[in-house]
């Protein structure tokens, strides 16, 4: 049997009991011995298990194990005791030495733990230093430690590189001469700064400061904060100082911008209303106070429709709500009436959604432009323009009338020239004839037979009669055209007048039959002498163009308004294109020109003028080769039954 010596520093009794209950081989060990066992190699495995179990249970307690064995045995069990046995001895040793070894093992263990802890701490410190270094380098601003010792004067313990950037002073210099930093505080704020610092030190509390510093002639805004912690020799304030000049300037810009905006909103003539997304009024500018007559103190926080009831009646309020959904309205004119103040007028309104930098809708901007005066002016202008247009139209019309009158005058002038030349011609013809025969009769030394002389005198007489008739006709027509012919009206039956005329017509043995047919009788109120002239002129023409033995019909009829006379002959008729022209002065159908002796060409124009003066109508219907019918119509006289 091989002997194995095991040694335990603690749990000795526990193991001894456990071993004794199982293995007879274990010899009782003297009480003073430090866990020394004698174990055979078979039991060794169980003991190792047991030690492992105990060690696992008490990891915090170090339990040195020494194995005494011979080399041969060790080879067999070597692989099983690693991690369990601390030391292997190949020679038996005395108890005292064993004790020393155990103590040495315990000490060694203790040292190794301490060494490990020291190493770990060192690594931690290194890490912390590195971190601090990085922080002090990378954190914007200046990190510092300000010491207030129980004895002696205050000083900077540490100042980071940020000092260079903020105060333009090397950190080491600043540590040595704190005045380099403290003296840069703006003179106006120096006193406050010192009081503030003194209070913080005295009350051992966090120090905060924001103020102006003059650094190399330039003003900077610097913000600082530090918190105290206790040290053995006093207190240290750990702090940071940051240059906030840019921030301050930005703040100032924002403040200015807000101020400008406010001034713009307040000083514009346009009413401005702003609502938040909950439709609460947040802005109601001065112009709107004037337009509405309602002070802003009464509207802020209220719903706009409480004051803009008229928008509902004009269906414009929807625009308001739509703006909240991002729909910009269109400018609209409306008539407003603020019930609350009784103010009213014309306004131009526009509703626009308001958005923040992210594009989210934050409210509605509503502009209200008072346009009553301009609207009125616009309306006045409109009516002025319409008036001017009307005047212009009138002027154009007058111009046209003037043009027409001018044309008419020109026409009249031309007609007059034509008339004078035609009239002269008509007069010259008989005059030439008269003059010729008179000269012949009076020629000295020429003997004219009696028969011829009488014939010449007859011609002279006829021409003189014709001339006198012509002059009479000319006077007639000129009077009629000038409207100077006064109508001597009387009421009579036209059929009676026609019968009387028929009886006086010289038919010169031509055996012409004039038949009068009265279909309907009717009285007219007219100048009977003038109407007689009309009938005579027409009837004479009819007789002139009727072959001997022919018939002329005179038909009298009546409508509700007029008496119509038709004088119908069966003569040569008149070409269609000359039906109008024959009523003009001196007009004769071409081939009639040869039969000049028959008339002056004034008969029908005189008839036309007379009928016109009576508000009647005159016209002719004719077919060449079949005959002509001349009509005239006169309004019924008052006595007509
Ligand atoms: P005149 O004195 O030449 O008859 P009027 O004015 O009476 O002048 O008539 C104008 C012309 O109209 C005549 O010259 C003739 O050519 C034509 N005219 C008038 N009446 C008739 C008719 N009944 N039949 C055919 N032609 C006629």
XYZ file of C-alpha atoms and ligand atoms in Angstrom:
668
model
C 0.000 0.000 0.000
C 1.292 3.425 -1.038
C 0.903 6.263 1.259
C -0.349 9.672 0.252
C -0.156 12.636 2.572
C -2.752 15.285 2.205
C -2.824 18.512 4.079
C -5.710 20.994 4.510
C -5.636 24.331 6.172
C -9.294 24.527 6.925
C -12.348 22.330 6.879
C -10.069 19.902 8.541
C -12.639 18.461 10.859
C -15.263 18.277 8.133
C -12.976 16.210 5.924
C -11.728 14.087 8.750
C -15.267 13.147 9.709
C -16.234 12.518 6.150
C -13.127 10.360 5.528
C -13.410 8.470 8.764
C -17.003 7.495 8.114
C -16.006 5.911 4.806
C -12.448 4.740 4.981
C -10.787 2.585 7.692
C -7.440 3.294 6.121
C -7.344 6.818 7.489
C -5.310 6.979 10.605
C -6.248 9.374 13.246
C -4.237 12.488 12.880
C -2.940 14.361 15.867
C -5.213 17.286 16.703
C -2.484 19.858 16.518
C -1.523 18.774 13.031
C -2.780 20.895 10.155
C -4.981 18.548 8.216
C -2.528 15.856 7.513
C -3.907 12.622 6.179
C -2.601 9.331 5.209
C -4.577 7.973 2.321
C -4.116 5.008 0.013
C -4.142 5.597 -3.713
C -7.577 4.013 -4.168
C -9.224 6.376 -1.756
C -7.364 9.285 -3.256
C -9.878 9.769 -6.010
C -12.738 10.144 -3.591
C -10.779 12.528 -1.459
C -10.011 14.696 -4.494
C -13.718 14.767 -5.280
C -14.458 15.753 -1.740
C -11.849 18.526 -1.765
C -13.187 19.813 -5.078
C -16.666 19.883 -3.665
C -15.589 21.787 -0.583
C -13.483 24.217 -2.639
C -16.383 24.894 -4.983
C -18.616 25.578 -2.018
C -16.148 27.978 -0.427
C -14.578 29.772 -3.310
C -13.852 32.808 -1.192
C -11.650 30.816 1.202
C -8.218 29.734 0.203
C -7.469 26.117 1.200
C -3.901 25.028 0.595
C -3.394 21.312 -0.184
C 0.042 19.626 0.038
C 0.562 16.171 -1.358
C 3.422 13.945 -0.144
C 4.014 11.048 -2.424
C 6.620 8.951 -4.138
C 7.264 9.629 -7.804
C 5.828 6.337 -9.007
C 2.493 6.892 -7.376
C 2.376 10.461 -8.533
C 2.665 9.436 -12.158
C -0.478 7.335 -11.757
C -2.636 10.003 -10.229
C -1.010 13.163 -11.573
C -3.722 14.118 -14.030
C -6.391 13.975 -11.347
C -5.090 16.416 -8.804
C -4.316 19.419 -10.973
C -6.238 22.385 -9.640
C -6.669 20.719 -6.261
C -3.188 20.272 -4.897
C -0.969 23.289 -4.336
C 2.276 21.593 -3.634
C 3.744 18.050 -4.081
C 6.558 16.774 -1.881
C 8.464 13.626 -2.556
C 10.007 13.343 0.874
C 8.082 12.964 4.153
C 8.426 16.099 6.213
C 7.980 16.864 9.880
C 4.899 18.600 11.099
C 6.615 21.851 12.001
C 8.029 22.163 8.543
C 4.674 21.317 7.073
C 3.159 24.112 9.114
C 5.751 26.542 7.830
C 4.984 25.456 4.254
C 1.305 25.909 4.761
C 1.864 29.368 6.168
C 4.156 30.150 3.262
C 1.425 29.011 0.878
C -1.150 31.140 2.658
C 1.113 34.186 2.542
C 1.886 33.578 -1.126
C -1.808 33.345 -1.834
C -2.462 36.554 0.022
C 0.260 38.368 -1.909
C -0.965 37.079 -5.233
C -4.457 38.424 -4.487
C -3.083 41.790 -3.473
C -0.864 41.936 -6.541
C -3.817 41.140 -8.730
C -5.906 43.855 -7.103
C -3.079 46.349 -7.475
C -2.711 45.483 -11.115
C -6.390 45.833 -11.728
C -6.470 49.205 -9.981
C -3.562 50.392 -12.006
C -5.313 49.477 -15.217
C -8.463 51.201 -13.986
C -6.541 54.345 -13.096
C -4.835 54.375 -16.445
C -8.195 54.025 -18.112
C -9.655 56.812 -16.042
C -6.713 59.083 -16.772
C -7.071 58.399 -20.463
C -10.796 59.056 -20.313
C -10.250 62.269 -18.419
C -7.632 63.333 -20.890
C -9.969 62.628 -23.801
C -12.808 64.392 -22.081
C -10.746 67.454 -21.330
C -9.519 67.512 -24.916
C -12.822 66.880 -26.649
C -15.445 68.458 -24.454
C -16.140 71.940 -25.821
C -15.059 74.543 -23.348
C -12.666 74.557 -20.452
C -12.746 71.930 -17.697
C -11.137 72.932 -14.446
C -10.749 72.243 -10.747
C -10.769 75.177 -8.406
C -9.439 74.452 -4.951
C -10.437 76.207 -1.759
C -8.075 74.763 0.893
C -8.825 75.000 4.585
C -5.580 76.903 4.904
C -3.949 79.114 2.329
C -5.361 80.867 -0.739
C -7.636 79.582 -3.478
C -6.071 78.261 -6.653
C -6.739 76.365 -9.864
C -5.777 72.744 -9.436
C -6.328 71.859 -13.036
C -7.274 73.675 -16.235
C -7.874 71.888 -19.542
C -6.632 72.938 -22.973
C -9.982 74.637 -23.667
C -8.485 77.573 -21.733
C -6.360 78.424 -24.751
C -9.367 78.709 -27.004
C -11.633 80.608 -24.622
C -9.243 82.903 -22.742
C -6.294 82.845 -25.142
C -4.090 81.768 -22.201
C -1.948 78.608 -21.906
C -3.533 76.286 -19.259
C -0.289 76.014 -17.273
C -0.029 79.825 -17.175
C -3.605 80.117 -16.000
C -2.993 77.603 -13.203
C -0.064 79.667 -12.068
C -1.779 83.056 -12.465
C -5.574 82.734 -11.989
C -5.867 86.511 -12.435
C -5.254 85.970 -16.145
C -8.767 84.519 -16.278
C -10.561 86.399 -13.517
C -9.389 89.816 -14.758
C -11.128 89.314 -18.122
C -14.595 89.576 -16.547
C -16.327 92.660 -17.965
C -15.775 95.634 -15.636
C -19.519 96.287 -15.393
C -20.064 92.761 -14.133
C -16.940 92.326 -12.038
C -18.622 93.125 -8.743
C -21.535 90.738 -9.311
C -19.122 88.063 -10.440
C -17.007 88.370 -7.323
C -20.040 88.362 -5.004
C -21.476 85.364 -6.740
C -18.192 83.438 -6.460
C -17.669 84.426 -2.832
C -21.186 83.274 -1.925
C -20.749 79.928 -3.669
C -17.452 79.363 -1.835
C -18.855 80.392 1.473
C -21.989 78.284 1.163
C -20.106 75.411 -0.477
C -22.663 75.249 -3.247
C -22.742 74.974 -6.985
C -21.495 78.098 -8.726
C -23.090 79.277 -11.972
C -22.318 82.355 -13.989
C -23.070 83.787 -17.399
C -21.533 87.060 -18.416
C -19.349 89.126 -20.654
C -15.569 88.847 -20.680
C -13.170 91.128 -22.509
C -10.527 88.947 -24.088
C -7.904 90.627 -26.210
C -10.231 93.579 -26.791
C -13.105 91.378 -27.922
C -16.277 90.831 -25.935
C -17.201 87.206 -25.384
C -20.157 85.668 -23.622
C -18.990 82.861 -21.313
C -21.078 80.533 -19.235
C -19.628 78.589 -16.322
C -20.785 76.111 -13.698
C -18.934 74.165 -10.977
C -19.928 71.888 -8.128
C -17.914 71.413 -4.945
C -16.653 68.149 -3.494
C -14.758 67.687 -0.260
C -11.094 66.759 -0.138
C -8.885 66.124 2.860
C -7.368 69.596 2.629
C -10.522 71.519 1.767
C -13.003 71.736 -1.116
C -12.615 71.450 -4.821
C -15.066 72.900 -7.355
C -15.142 70.766 -10.514
C -16.351 72.942 -13.325
C -16.650 73.806 -16.920
C -16.661 77.133 -18.795
C -18.093 77.423 -22.272
C -17.928 80.225 -24.861
C -21.593 80.951 -25.643
C -21.008 84.084 -27.740
C -22.394 82.489 -30.917
C -25.393 81.200 -28.979
C -25.966 84.615 -27.439
C -25.731 86.264 -30.851
C -28.144 83.705 -32.284
C -30.461 84.351 -29.335
C -30.160 88.064 -29.933
C -30.873 87.559 -33.625
C -33.919 85.499 -32.797
C -35.033 88.155 -30.320
C -34.463 90.893 -32.917
C -36.244 88.896 -35.569
C -39.197 88.376 -33.259
C -39.122 92.101 -32.479
C -38.989 93.042 -36.171
C -41.824 90.656 -36.941
C -43.834 92.125 -34.130
C -43.160 95.642 -35.383
C -44.135 94.672 -38.922
C -47.311 92.966 -37.763
C -48.179 95.910 -35.522
C -47.415 98.688 -37.980
C -48.883 97.296 -41.172
C -52.220 98.650 -42.381
C -53.388 95.144 -43.110
C -55.372 93.380 -40.407
C -53.557 90.225 -39.263
C -55.097 87.361 -37.389
C -53.255 84.185 -36.405
C -54.878 81.065 -34.976
C -53.246 77.953 -33.594
C -54.271 74.473 -34.708
C -56.961 74.443 -32.040
C -58.472 77.541 -33.686
C -57.605 79.841 -30.817
C -56.683 83.385 -31.756
C -53.032 84.077 -30.905
C -52.428 87.309 -32.840
C -54.812 90.228 -33.482
C -52.781 93.176 -34.651
C -53.348 96.899 -34.253
C -54.770 97.295 -37.776
C -57.329 94.576 -37.041
C -58.269 96.319 -33.805
C -58.995 99.411 -35.894
C -60.875 97.556 -38.634
C -62.969 95.498 -36.238
C -63.275 97.971 -33.403
C -62.546 95.070 -31.009
C -59.458 95.226 -28.734
C -57.145 92.202 -28.734
C -57.657 91.647 -25.028
C -61.201 90.483 -25.876
C -60.243 88.025 -28.604
C -56.978 86.284 -27.672
C -57.693 82.607 -27.007
C -61.160 82.758 -28.565
C -62.429 81.060 -31.721
C -62.372 83.506 -34.667
C -65.935 82.752 -35.720
C -67.149 84.312 -32.482
C -66.269 87.641 -34.109
C -66.473 86.841 -37.811
C -70.095 85.696 -37.933
C -70.461 87.335 -41.341
C -68.005 84.801 -42.783
C -70.533 82.047 -42.115
C -73.326 83.886 -43.895
C -70.989 84.471 -46.835
C -69.767 80.857 -46.726
C -66.154 81.981 -46.401
C -65.413 80.314 -43.063
C -64.585 77.045 -44.804
C -61.409 78.655 -46.105
C -60.309 79.113 -42.527
C -60.683 75.466 -41.757
C -59.191 74.363 -45.055
C -56.024 76.312 -44.277
C -55.543 73.975 -41.300
C -55.380 71.115 -43.783
C -52.688 72.909 -45.756
C -54.917 74.429 -48.423
C -54.024 78.055 -49.090
C -57.111 80.142 -49.814
C -57.643 82.617 -52.598
C -58.039 86.331 -52.102
C -61.719 87.216 -51.788
C -63.570 90.484 -51.320
C -66.406 90.484 -48.834
C -68.641 92.834 -46.921
C -67.912 92.638 -43.198
C -70.012 93.584 -40.233
C -68.557 93.125 -36.776
C -71.704 92.708 -34.731
C -69.834 93.301 -31.529
C -68.635 96.788 -32.478
C -71.004 97.623 -35.319
C -68.085 98.271 -37.679
C -68.597 97.388 -41.318
C -67.007 97.835 -44.705
C -65.353 96.035 -47.584
C -62.356 93.812 -46.948
C -60.013 91.630 -48.929
C -59.276 88.362 -47.138
C -56.648 85.646 -47.573
C -56.115 82.546 -45.396
C -52.771 80.754 -45.464
C -51.568 77.726 -43.490
C -48.585 78.429 -41.186
C -45.860 75.789 -40.970
C -42.852 75.225 -38.742
C -39.353 74.303 -39.969
C -40.387 70.654 -40.209
C -43.251 71.596 -42.508
C -45.904 70.741 -39.939
C -48.963 72.989 -39.858
C -48.971 75.105 -36.720
C -51.875 77.418 -37.450
C -53.587 79.765 -39.862
C -52.580 83.249 -40.953
C -55.516 85.359 -42.004
C -54.979 88.783 -43.571
C -57.795 91.303 -43.687
C -57.255 94.285 -45.939
C -59.742 97.126 -45.508
C -60.662 98.235 -49.050
C -63.888 100.195 -48.547
C -62.440 103.436 -49.908
C -60.707 101.853 -52.872
C -63.767 99.706 -53.541
C -65.955 102.811 -53.593
C -63.450 104.595 -55.801
C -63.389 101.539 -58.037
C -67.169 101.565 -58.269
C -67.189 105.289 -58.970
C -64.534 104.773 -61.578
C -66.578 101.959 -63.072
C -69.665 104.149 -63.296
C -67.530 106.976 -64.697
C -66.143 104.624 -67.309
C -69.680 103.464 -68.148
C -70.793 107.092 -68.394
C -67.853 107.911 -70.583
C -68.609 104.880 -72.713
C -72.212 106.016 -73.042
C -71.100 109.552 -73.860
C -68.683 108.137 -76.363
C -71.449 106.096 -77.930
C -73.634 109.204 -78.051
C -70.808 111.144 -79.625
C -70.240 108.373 -82.166
C -73.950 108.392 -82.885
C -73.993 112.163 -83.208
C -70.952 111.990 -85.399
C -72.691 109.448 -87.569
C -75.775 111.650 -87.708
C -73.586 114.590 -88.611
C -71.953 112.469 -91.302
C -75.389 111.469 -92.554
C -76.587 115.073 -92.427
C -73.470 116.064 -94.264
C -74.085 113.350 -96.833
C -77.668 114.504 -97.111
C -76.538 118.097 -97.514
C -74.078 117.011 -100.181
C -76.872 115.062 -101.811
C -79.235 118.005 -101.589
C -76.518 120.192 -103.011
C -76.043 117.760 -105.893
C -79.814 117.488 -106.361
C -80.070 121.250 -106.291
C -77.373 121.645 -108.957
C -79.062 118.924 -110.946
C -82.425 120.650 -110.412
C -81.117 124.032 -111.476
C -79.520 122.600 -114.585
C -82.613 120.517 -115.486
C -84.992 123.344 -114.687
C -82.890 125.753 -116.770
C -82.915 123.272 -119.590
C -86.697 122.819 -119.345
C -87.187 126.586 -119.304
C -84.694 127.228 -122.076
C -86.442 124.912 -124.522
C -89.763 126.804 -124.716
C -87.926 130.134 -124.362
C -85.659 129.306 -127.323
C -88.709 128.361 -129.310
C -90.558 131.584 -128.320
C -87.484 133.702 -128.983
C -86.942 132.031 -132.395
C -90.496 132.668 -133.579
C -90.602 136.218 -132.188
C -87.335 137.039 -133.970
C -88.677 135.488 -137.171
C -91.886 137.513 -136.912
C -90.028 140.702 -136.200
C -87.284 140.217 -138.796
C -87.223 143.345 -140.985
C -87.800 142.919 -144.672
C -89.213 139.396 -144.403
C -92.761 138.902 -145.466
C -94.479 136.079 -143.663
C -97.706 134.773 -145.103
C -100.715 135.308 -142.824
C -101.354 131.559 -142.259
C -97.802 130.994 -141.084
C -97.800 134.070 -138.875
C -100.920 132.804 -137.051
C -99.352 129.353 -136.678
C -96.143 130.909 -135.230
C -98.154 133.006 -132.834
C -100.072 129.846 -131.752
C -96.750 128.079 -131.084
C -95.514 131.079 -129.127
C -98.718 131.033 -127.083
C -98.518 127.292 -126.408
C -94.880 127.523 -125.363
C -95.691 130.485 -123.114
C -98.543 128.490 -121.516
C -96.200 125.562 -121.050
C -93.575 127.832 -119.556
C -96.103 129.303 -117.190
C -97.289 125.820 -116.186
C -93.676 124.786 -115.660
C -92.964 127.782 -113.489
C -96.182 127.052 -111.568
C -95.098 123.450 -111.057
C -91.615 124.518 -109.995
C -93.047 126.949 -107.465
C -95.350 124.194 -106.241
C -92.649 121.661 -105.738
C -90.286 124.110 -104.097
C -93.021 125.154 -101.678
C -93.904 121.542 -100.949
C -90.285 120.487 -100.443
C -89.640 123.430 -98.149
C -92.728 122.424 -96.151
C -94.105 125.912 -96.720
C -97.247 124.722 -98.426
C -99.984 125.138 -95.865
C -102.671 122.415 -95.893
C -106.187 123.691 -95.858
C -107.892 120.584 -94.665
C -111.546 119.786 -95.066
C -113.381 116.486 -94.830
C -114.782 115.127 -98.087
C -115.571 111.967 -100.010
C -112.746 111.379 -102.466
C -115.118 109.719 -104.971
C -116.953 113.000 -105.329
C -113.719 114.863 -106.055
C -112.707 112.280 -108.677
C -116.080 112.525 -110.427
C -115.745 116.318 -110.599
C -112.224 116.083 -112.048
C -113.243 113.501 -114.656
C -115.787 115.929 -116.003
C -113.130 118.571 -116.641
C -110.469 116.369 -118.255
C -109.873 117.278 -121.902
C -110.081 114.047 -123.751
C -109.615 115.855 -127.077
C -111.986 113.676 -128.997
C -109.882 110.624 -128.242
C -112.887 108.697 -127.108
C -111.323 107.471 -123.850
C -113.630 106.049 -121.237
C -112.933 106.824 -117.556
C -114.801 104.426 -115.237
C -115.064 105.194 -111.516
C -115.672 102.180 -109.213
C -116.369 102.924 -105.562
C -115.961 99.626 -103.681
C -116.170 101.279 -100.303
C -116.818 104.851 -99.490
C -114.671 106.737 -97.074
C -114.060 110.325 -96.188
C -110.670 111.908 -95.895
C -109.504 114.982 -94.044
C -107.283 116.684 -96.588
C -106.541 119.770 -98.635
C -108.954 119.045 -101.511
C -107.134 121.424 -103.884
C -103.864 119.617 -103.377
C -105.458 116.167 -103.670
C -107.126 117.345 -106.870
C -103.645 118.181 -108.222
C -102.486 114.657 -107.333
C -105.462 113.043 -109.105
C -105.091 115.321 -112.085
C -101.421 114.601 -112.537
C -101.964 110.822 -112.371
C -105.109 110.876 -114.468
C -103.514 113.129 -117.151
C -100.600 110.696 -117.446
C -103.052 107.765 -117.759
C -104.956 109.607 -120.492
C -101.688 110.470 -122.224
C -100.591 106.833 -122.334
C -103.985 105.413 -123.294
C -104.753 104.742 -126.953
C -107.877 106.462 -128.377
C -110.967 104.440 -127.535
C -109.249 102.903 -124.488
C -110.447 102.680 -120.899
C -109.149 104.049 -117.619
C -110.442 102.653 -114.321
C -110.491 104.569 -111.068
C -111.164 102.233 -108.099
C -111.842 103.588 -104.611
C -111.570 101.218 -101.665
C -111.113 101.466 -97.906
C -109.317 99.685 -95.054
C -109.733 100.321 -91.341
C -107.225 103.110 -91.533
C -107.122 104.432 -95.057
C -108.964 105.291 -98.225
C -107.092 103.836 -101.225
C -107.412 105.165 -104.796
C -106.123 103.062 -107.742
C -105.914 104.638 -111.240
C -105.447 101.899 -113.791
C -104.557 102.312 -117.454
C -103.806 99.819 -120.225
C -100.983 101.817 -121.755
C -97.327 100.828 -122.471
C -96.516 100.196 -118.800
C -93.313 101.108 -116.929
C -90.148 98.963 -116.695
C -89.663 97.481 -113.193
C -86.328 99.197 -112.614
C -87.903 102.630 -113.108
C -90.953 102.292 -110.861
C -89.251 104.312 -108.117
C -87.426 106.773 -110.358
C -90.523 108.172 -112.028
C -91.431 109.875 -108.745
C -88.237 111.927 -108.906
C -88.185 115.451 -110.259
C -87.825 115.799 -114.056
C -87.596 112.047 -114.464
C -88.978 110.665 -117.649
C -88.664 107.233 -119.103
C -85.946 107.386 -121.775
C -88.068 106.995 -124.889
C -90.431 109.672 -123.556
C -87.665 112.213 -123.921
C -88.610 112.539 -127.599
C -92.180 113.380 -126.622
C -90.896 116.236 -124.582
C -93.893 118.352 -125.315
C -96.026 116.118 -123.207
C -94.845 117.045 -119.749
C -92.311 118.535 -117.453
C -91.401 115.395 -115.510
C -92.600 117.092 -112.289
C -96.167 115.761 -112.063
C -95.467 112.616 -110.052
C -92.909 114.259 -107.794
C -95.488 116.946 -106.922
C -98.032 114.179 -106.228
C -95.548 112.383 -104.013
C -94.792 115.519 -101.960
C -98.515 116.304 -101.489
C -99.319 112.758 -100.337
C -96.299 112.833 -98.015
C -97.551 116.082 -96.477
C -100.860 114.269 -95.777
C -99.104 111.303 -94.095
C -100.313 109.075 -96.908
C -98.662 106.615 -99.264
C -98.150 106.632 -103.058
C -96.823 103.805 -105.315
C -97.209 102.214 -108.708
C -97.579 98.677 -110.022
C -96.924 98.050 -113.695
C -96.043 95.466 -116.351
C -94.552 96.625 -119.630
C -97.087 96.146 -122.436
C -100.002 95.595 -120.048
C -100.460 98.955 -118.390
C -99.878 100.704 -115.067
C -101.848 101.210 -111.854
C -101.009 104.220 -109.688
C -102.148 103.973 -106.057
C -102.383 106.533 -103.328
C -103.738 106.063 -99.826
C -104.888 108.740 -97.356
C -105.746 108.327 -93.679
C -109.475 108.199 -92.994
C -111.006 111.524 -91.997
C -112.535 111.994 -88.508
C -116.091 112.178 -89.834
C -115.810 108.845 -91.615
C -118.786 106.687 -90.830
P -94.526 114.077 -117.140
O -94.984 115.459 -116.929
O -93.360 113.899 -117.972
O -95.612 113.138 -117.314
P -94.524 112.811 -114.581
O -93.775 113.052 -113.373
O -95.981 112.949 -114.491
O -93.947 113.730 -115.718
O -94.248 111.419 -115.133
C -92.918 111.014 -115.224
C -92.765 109.976 -116.282
O -93.368 108.781 -115.867
C -93.369 110.246 -117.535
O -92.554 111.049 -118.351
C -93.578 108.879 -118.114
O -92.393 108.430 -118.751
C -93.848 108.008 -116.941
N -95.281 107.777 -116.731
C -96.105 108.462 -115.919
N -97.354 107.963 -115.951
C -97.332 106.906 -116.821
C -98.305 105.963 -117.287
N -99.568 106.021 -116.868
N -97.930 105.024 -118.209
C -96.656 104.988 -118.625
N -95.686 105.818 -118.236
C -96.010 106.800 -117.326
